[in-house]
């Protein structure tokens, strides 16, 4: 039984079948474990630094929740020895079902679809509510398109994206030479985000850093338009953060430290790609990685803010709506 709400925000109960599940998809450069509704990591954060709070709140209202595995490169995921990491993953899936979170978006989508088909085969899941953080929203969209092209027997009940760079991340645009450092207007956090991202891109031969740009994703021939109408019939809710703000320069401000609010809310995405959208903004940074660096409370990270968690619960219970 899952909490839902009527038009007056009064709680209701909805009975979901065992074939229905919520799948959380983490973003670029993430290291995330595979967890099930009853199995999580034995030490560290139960489902990694992106997914743990989301998983817990969705389980608490009665959903069957899975987190999809992701690695910062190709391969399996058993642990994350970095900050906010985990160990003793309950189940380790093969690399073919594990998203390479620093690689090509479409290749990540193919891995994610194989993971969904694994859930279908092993757990009987045929209906999905998808919750994607950051590039997890892009990976999810790629996998949805592939699922439809391949005629997969899956139903996508809703898609909720959190801080997803629908039209790119401004730091990636700087690394690509399309946004100048001067657009930071002297803000040290903005400048650090840009220069650090550029360093990471220069040291990597993988695709995510080059593809999460306005130039790659946007425009009439960009990745977004190449997805066609894959999202048609799927209620979409977009949540974004605007913790940092300066006057002017919409290519950079306001932002969550990595993604502008305009990108997170798909402001420049065509109605062909996204025929309808419901949006909400929160005074948050992109992730708890940023809260850690800036000495902010974890609750200011998008996937740990109680208000964001409530919005996700609402959007899953009421597809295409936001509290």
XYZ file of C-alpha atoms in Angstrom:
323
model
C 0.000 0.000 0.000
C 1.395 3.361 -1.069
C 0.558 6.825 0.169
C -1.030 9.068 -2.420
C -2.825 12.364 -2.093
C -6.000 13.920 -3.413
C -6.312 17.449 -4.785
C -6.454 18.812 -1.231
C -3.273 16.997 -0.164
C -5.264 14.553 1.953
C -3.555 11.161 2.226
C -4.986 8.221 0.316
C -3.931 4.607 -0.006
C -3.176 3.027 -3.364
C -2.529 -0.673 -3.806
C 0.356 -1.385 -6.180
C 0.942 -4.841 -7.644
C 4.191 -6.743 -7.182
C 4.918 -6.140 -10.866
C 5.302 -2.405 -10.136
C 8.585 -0.896 -8.892
C 10.343 2.416 -8.465
C 13.843 2.430 -9.952
C 16.353 5.092 -8.858
C 19.027 5.954 -11.432
C 22.091 7.902 -10.292
C 24.047 10.343 -12.429
C 27.381 11.151 -14.029
C 30.527 9.804 -12.353
C 28.372 8.091 -9.717
C 29.326 4.863 -8.000
C 26.085 3.249 -6.884
C 25.187 -0.280 -5.770
C 22.361 -2.536 -6.852
C 19.880 -2.773 -3.998
C 16.492 -4.451 -3.733
C 13.499 -3.675 -1.516
C 14.908 -6.002 1.152
C 18.666 -5.974 0.508
C 21.062 -3.050 0.892
C 24.763 -2.518 1.593
C 26.044 -3.907 4.862
C 28.265 -0.930 5.704
C 28.502 2.730 4.768
C 25.495 4.366 3.117
C 22.850 1.735 2.367
C 22.514 2.674 -1.328
C 25.358 5.135 -1.873
C 25.464 8.917 -1.519
C 22.911 9.671 -4.260
C 20.259 7.040 -3.662
C 20.139 6.270 0.059
C 17.659 8.917 1.267
C 15.472 8.529 -1.832
C 15.366 4.775 -1.392
C 14.473 5.024 2.283
C 11.601 7.492 1.876
C 10.079 5.541 -1.027
C 10.352 2.250 0.870
C 8.756 3.878 3.904
C 5.576 4.687 1.983
C 5.314 1.131 0.699
C 6.942 1.086 -2.732
C 9.022 -1.745 -4.105
C 12.318 0.091 -4.753
C 15.432 -0.909 -6.666
C 18.579 1.139 -7.208
C 20.420 0.587 -10.469
C 24.167 -0.097 -10.331
C 26.595 2.494 -11.693
C 30.373 2.649 -11.943
C 32.839 5.402 -12.825
C 34.043 3.334 -15.751
C 33.226 -0.086 -17.160
C 32.795 -2.982 -14.787
C 30.921 -4.338 -11.793
C 30.212 -2.473 -8.547
C 30.779 -4.044 -5.124
C 31.904 -1.050 -3.064
C 32.773 2.638 -3.098
C 35.813 3.484 -0.997
C 35.420 7.255 -1.450
C 33.590 9.811 0.663
C 29.968 8.837 1.300
C 30.686 5.363 0.032
C 29.496 1.850 0.810
C 30.702 -1.721 1.110
C 29.248 -5.212 1.370
C 26.891 -4.737 -1.558
C 24.233 -7.454 -1.272
C 24.283 -8.456 -4.945
C 26.774 -7.636 -7.683
C 25.393 -7.582 -11.202
C 27.522 -8.061 -14.324
C 29.107 -5.116 -16.106
C 26.592 -5.434 -18.942
C 23.827 -4.304 -16.552
C 25.929 -1.638 -14.834
C 25.831 1.939 -16.120
C 29.211 3.376 -17.026
C 28.499 6.744 -15.433
C 31.382 8.509 -17.163
C 30.708 7.101 -20.600
C 28.439 7.629 -23.586
C 24.805 8.435 -22.728
C 23.315 5.986 -25.203
C 25.646 3.173 -24.099
C 24.568 3.889 -20.508
C 20.967 3.670 -21.654
C 21.617 0.241 -23.180
C 23.104 -1.013 -19.895
C 20.176 0.426 -17.967
C 17.660 -1.288 -20.234
C 19.433 -4.615 -19.670
C 19.082 -3.952 -15.941
C 15.338 -3.279 -16.297
C 14.940 -6.495 -18.279
C 16.782 -8.294 -15.453
C 14.227 -6.896 -12.991
C 11.486 -8.163 -15.277
C 12.968 -11.660 -15.559
C 14.044 -12.184 -11.942
C 11.589 -10.053 -9.949
C 8.587 -9.932 -12.271
C 8.714 -6.148 -12.663
C 6.844 -4.858 -15.711
C 5.722 -1.362 -14.624
C 8.323 1.258 -13.676
C 8.346 4.640 -12.022
C 11.762 6.161 -12.750
C 13.582 8.655 -10.529
C 16.783 9.984 -12.091
C 19.330 12.249 -10.433
C 21.543 14.420 -12.643
C 22.642 12.470 -15.743
C 20.511 9.608 -14.439
C 17.635 11.457 -16.066
C 19.462 11.361 -19.408
C 20.421 7.702 -18.979
C 16.770 6.906 -18.209
C 15.563 8.724 -21.309
C 18.031 6.846 -23.517
C 16.879 3.537 -22.030
C 13.187 4.423 -22.515
C 13.795 5.144 -26.201
C 15.668 1.871 -26.650
C 12.971 -0.064 -24.791
C 10.315 1.306 -27.126
C 12.421 0.675 -30.221
C 13.011 -2.917 -29.144
C 9.397 -3.531 -28.156
C 10.269 -4.369 -24.546
C 7.232 -5.433 -22.509
C 7.709 -2.631 -19.983
C 5.331 0.159 -18.973
C 6.789 3.488 -17.849
C 4.337 4.964 -15.383
C 6.293 8.167 -14.651
C 9.688 9.878 -14.884
C 10.937 12.282 -12.215
C 14.259 14.019 -12.830
C 16.266 15.766 -10.103
C 18.930 18.258 -11.156
C 19.108 16.645 -14.595
C 21.069 18.678 -17.175
C 18.406 18.493 -19.888
C 20.318 21.094 -21.901
C 23.743 20.625 -20.361
C 25.860 21.523 -17.341
C 27.470 24.973 -17.421
C 30.783 23.577 -16.194
C 30.831 21.171 -19.136
C 30.056 24.100 -21.452
C 33.093 25.888 -20.011
C 35.243 22.792 -20.581
C 34.022 22.752 -24.194
C 35.038 26.399 -24.644
C 31.455 27.609 -25.058
C 31.077 29.533 -21.773
C 33.816 31.873 -20.445
C 35.068 31.807 -16.871
C 34.094 35.488 -16.680
C 30.431 34.419 -16.620
C 31.054 33.303 -13.037
C 31.300 37.023 -12.185
C 34.081 36.282 -9.710
C 32.118 33.717 -7.709
C 34.688 31.237 -6.301
C 32.347 28.239 -6.190
C 31.328 28.758 -9.804
C 34.941 29.167 -10.919
C 36.033 26.068 -8.998
C 33.204 24.044 -10.534
C 34.203 25.115 -14.030
C 37.935 24.594 -13.695
C 37.629 21.264 -11.869
C 35.211 19.925 -14.485
C 37.552 21.036 -17.273
C 40.426 19.200 -15.585
C 38.372 16.006 -15.261
C 37.328 16.169 -18.927
C 40.910 16.731 -20.077
C 42.057 13.654 -18.141
C 39.292 11.373 -19.416
C 38.798 9.748 -22.799
C 35.233 8.734 -21.952
C 32.142 10.488 -23.279
C 30.032 11.878 -20.443
C 31.973 15.112 -19.982
C 31.820 15.927 -23.685
C 28.155 14.947 -24.050
C 26.672 16.825 -21.094
C 26.942 20.142 -22.941
C 24.423 22.485 -24.508
C 26.149 21.947 -27.850
C 25.698 18.169 -27.758
C 22.247 17.998 -26.165
C 20.551 21.069 -27.640
C 19.685 22.420 -31.055
C 17.642 20.949 -33.919
C 20.167 18.146 -34.483
C 21.096 17.617 -30.833
C 20.717 14.537 -28.662
C 17.412 15.725 -27.193
C 15.764 15.991 -30.592
C 17.184 12.618 -31.612
C 15.128 11.021 -28.831
C 12.040 11.975 -30.817
C 8.760 11.403 -29.018
C 10.033 8.624 -26.728
C 8.569 10.394 -23.683
C 5.100 10.767 -25.170
C 2.509 9.311 -22.816
C 4.911 9.315 -19.844
C 4.146 11.915 -17.150
C 7.335 13.884 -16.425
C 8.173 15.955 -13.337
C 11.344 18.056 -13.253
C 12.928 19.195 -9.976
C 15.887 21.592 -9.832
C 18.062 23.597 -7.450
C 18.946 27.296 -7.475
C 21.120 27.669 -4.362
C 23.537 29.966 -6.231
C 22.311 33.090 -7.971
C 23.734 36.150 -9.689
C 22.148 38.716 -11.965
C 22.153 37.992 -15.695
C 24.022 35.344 -17.685
C 21.269 32.683 -17.869
C 23.793 30.209 -19.284
C 25.279 30.082 -15.764
C 22.799 31.540 -13.251
C 20.918 30.552 -11.144
C 22.429 27.115 -10.583
C 22.922 24.285 -8.124
C 26.701 24.331 -8.480
C 26.713 22.300 -11.691
C 23.387 22.672 -13.527
C 21.425 25.865 -14.147
C 17.783 25.910 -13.127
C 16.851 26.527 -16.761
C 18.574 23.294 -17.787
C 17.151 21.298 -14.871
C 13.635 22.445 -15.778
C 14.167 21.827 -19.524
C 13.374 25.443 -20.357
C 14.671 25.185 -23.932
C 13.569 21.642 -24.725
C 11.000 21.434 -27.517
C 7.446 20.214 -27.086
C 8.247 17.395 -29.510
C 10.673 15.936 -26.988
C 8.754 16.960 -23.879
C 5.104 17.508 -24.672
C 4.213 18.436 -21.103
C 6.187 19.193 -17.990
C 5.567 19.959 -14.333
C 8.400 21.683 -12.481
C 9.475 22.772 -9.015
C 12.548 24.609 -7.725
C 14.352 24.140 -4.407
C 17.110 26.211 -2.698
C 19.576 23.334 -2.976
C 22.956 22.340 -4.356
C 23.409 19.513 -6.817
C 24.358 16.745 -4.398
C 25.757 16.017 -0.956
C 29.187 16.030 -2.581
C 28.674 19.791 -2.850
C 27.299 20.095 0.696
C 30.404 18.285 1.922
C 32.766 20.624 0.038
C 30.890 23.758 1.111
C 30.248 22.687 4.717
C 26.477 22.848 4.228
C 23.898 20.615 5.915
C 23.262 17.441 3.927
C 19.630 18.502 3.670
C 20.692 21.214 1.213
C 21.642 18.525 -1.295
C 18.907 17.830 -3.835
C 18.550 14.120 -3.107
C 18.634 14.606 0.679
C 16.347 17.629 1.102
C 13.161 16.480 2.916
C 11.080 18.780 0.708
C 12.527 17.198 -2.440
C 11.932 13.729 -1.004
C 8.297 14.642 -0.314
C 7.964 15.971 -3.866
C 9.350 12.713 -5.286
C 6.946 10.633 -3.186
C 4.071 12.815 -4.411
C 5.113 12.691 -8.076
C 5.387 8.890 -7.997
C 2.006 8.503 -6.286
C 0.440 11.108 -8.583
C 2.214 10.805 -11.966
C 2.718 14.116 -13.720
C 1.947 16.177 -10.629
C 4.084 17.892 -8.005
C 3.172 19.018 -4.502
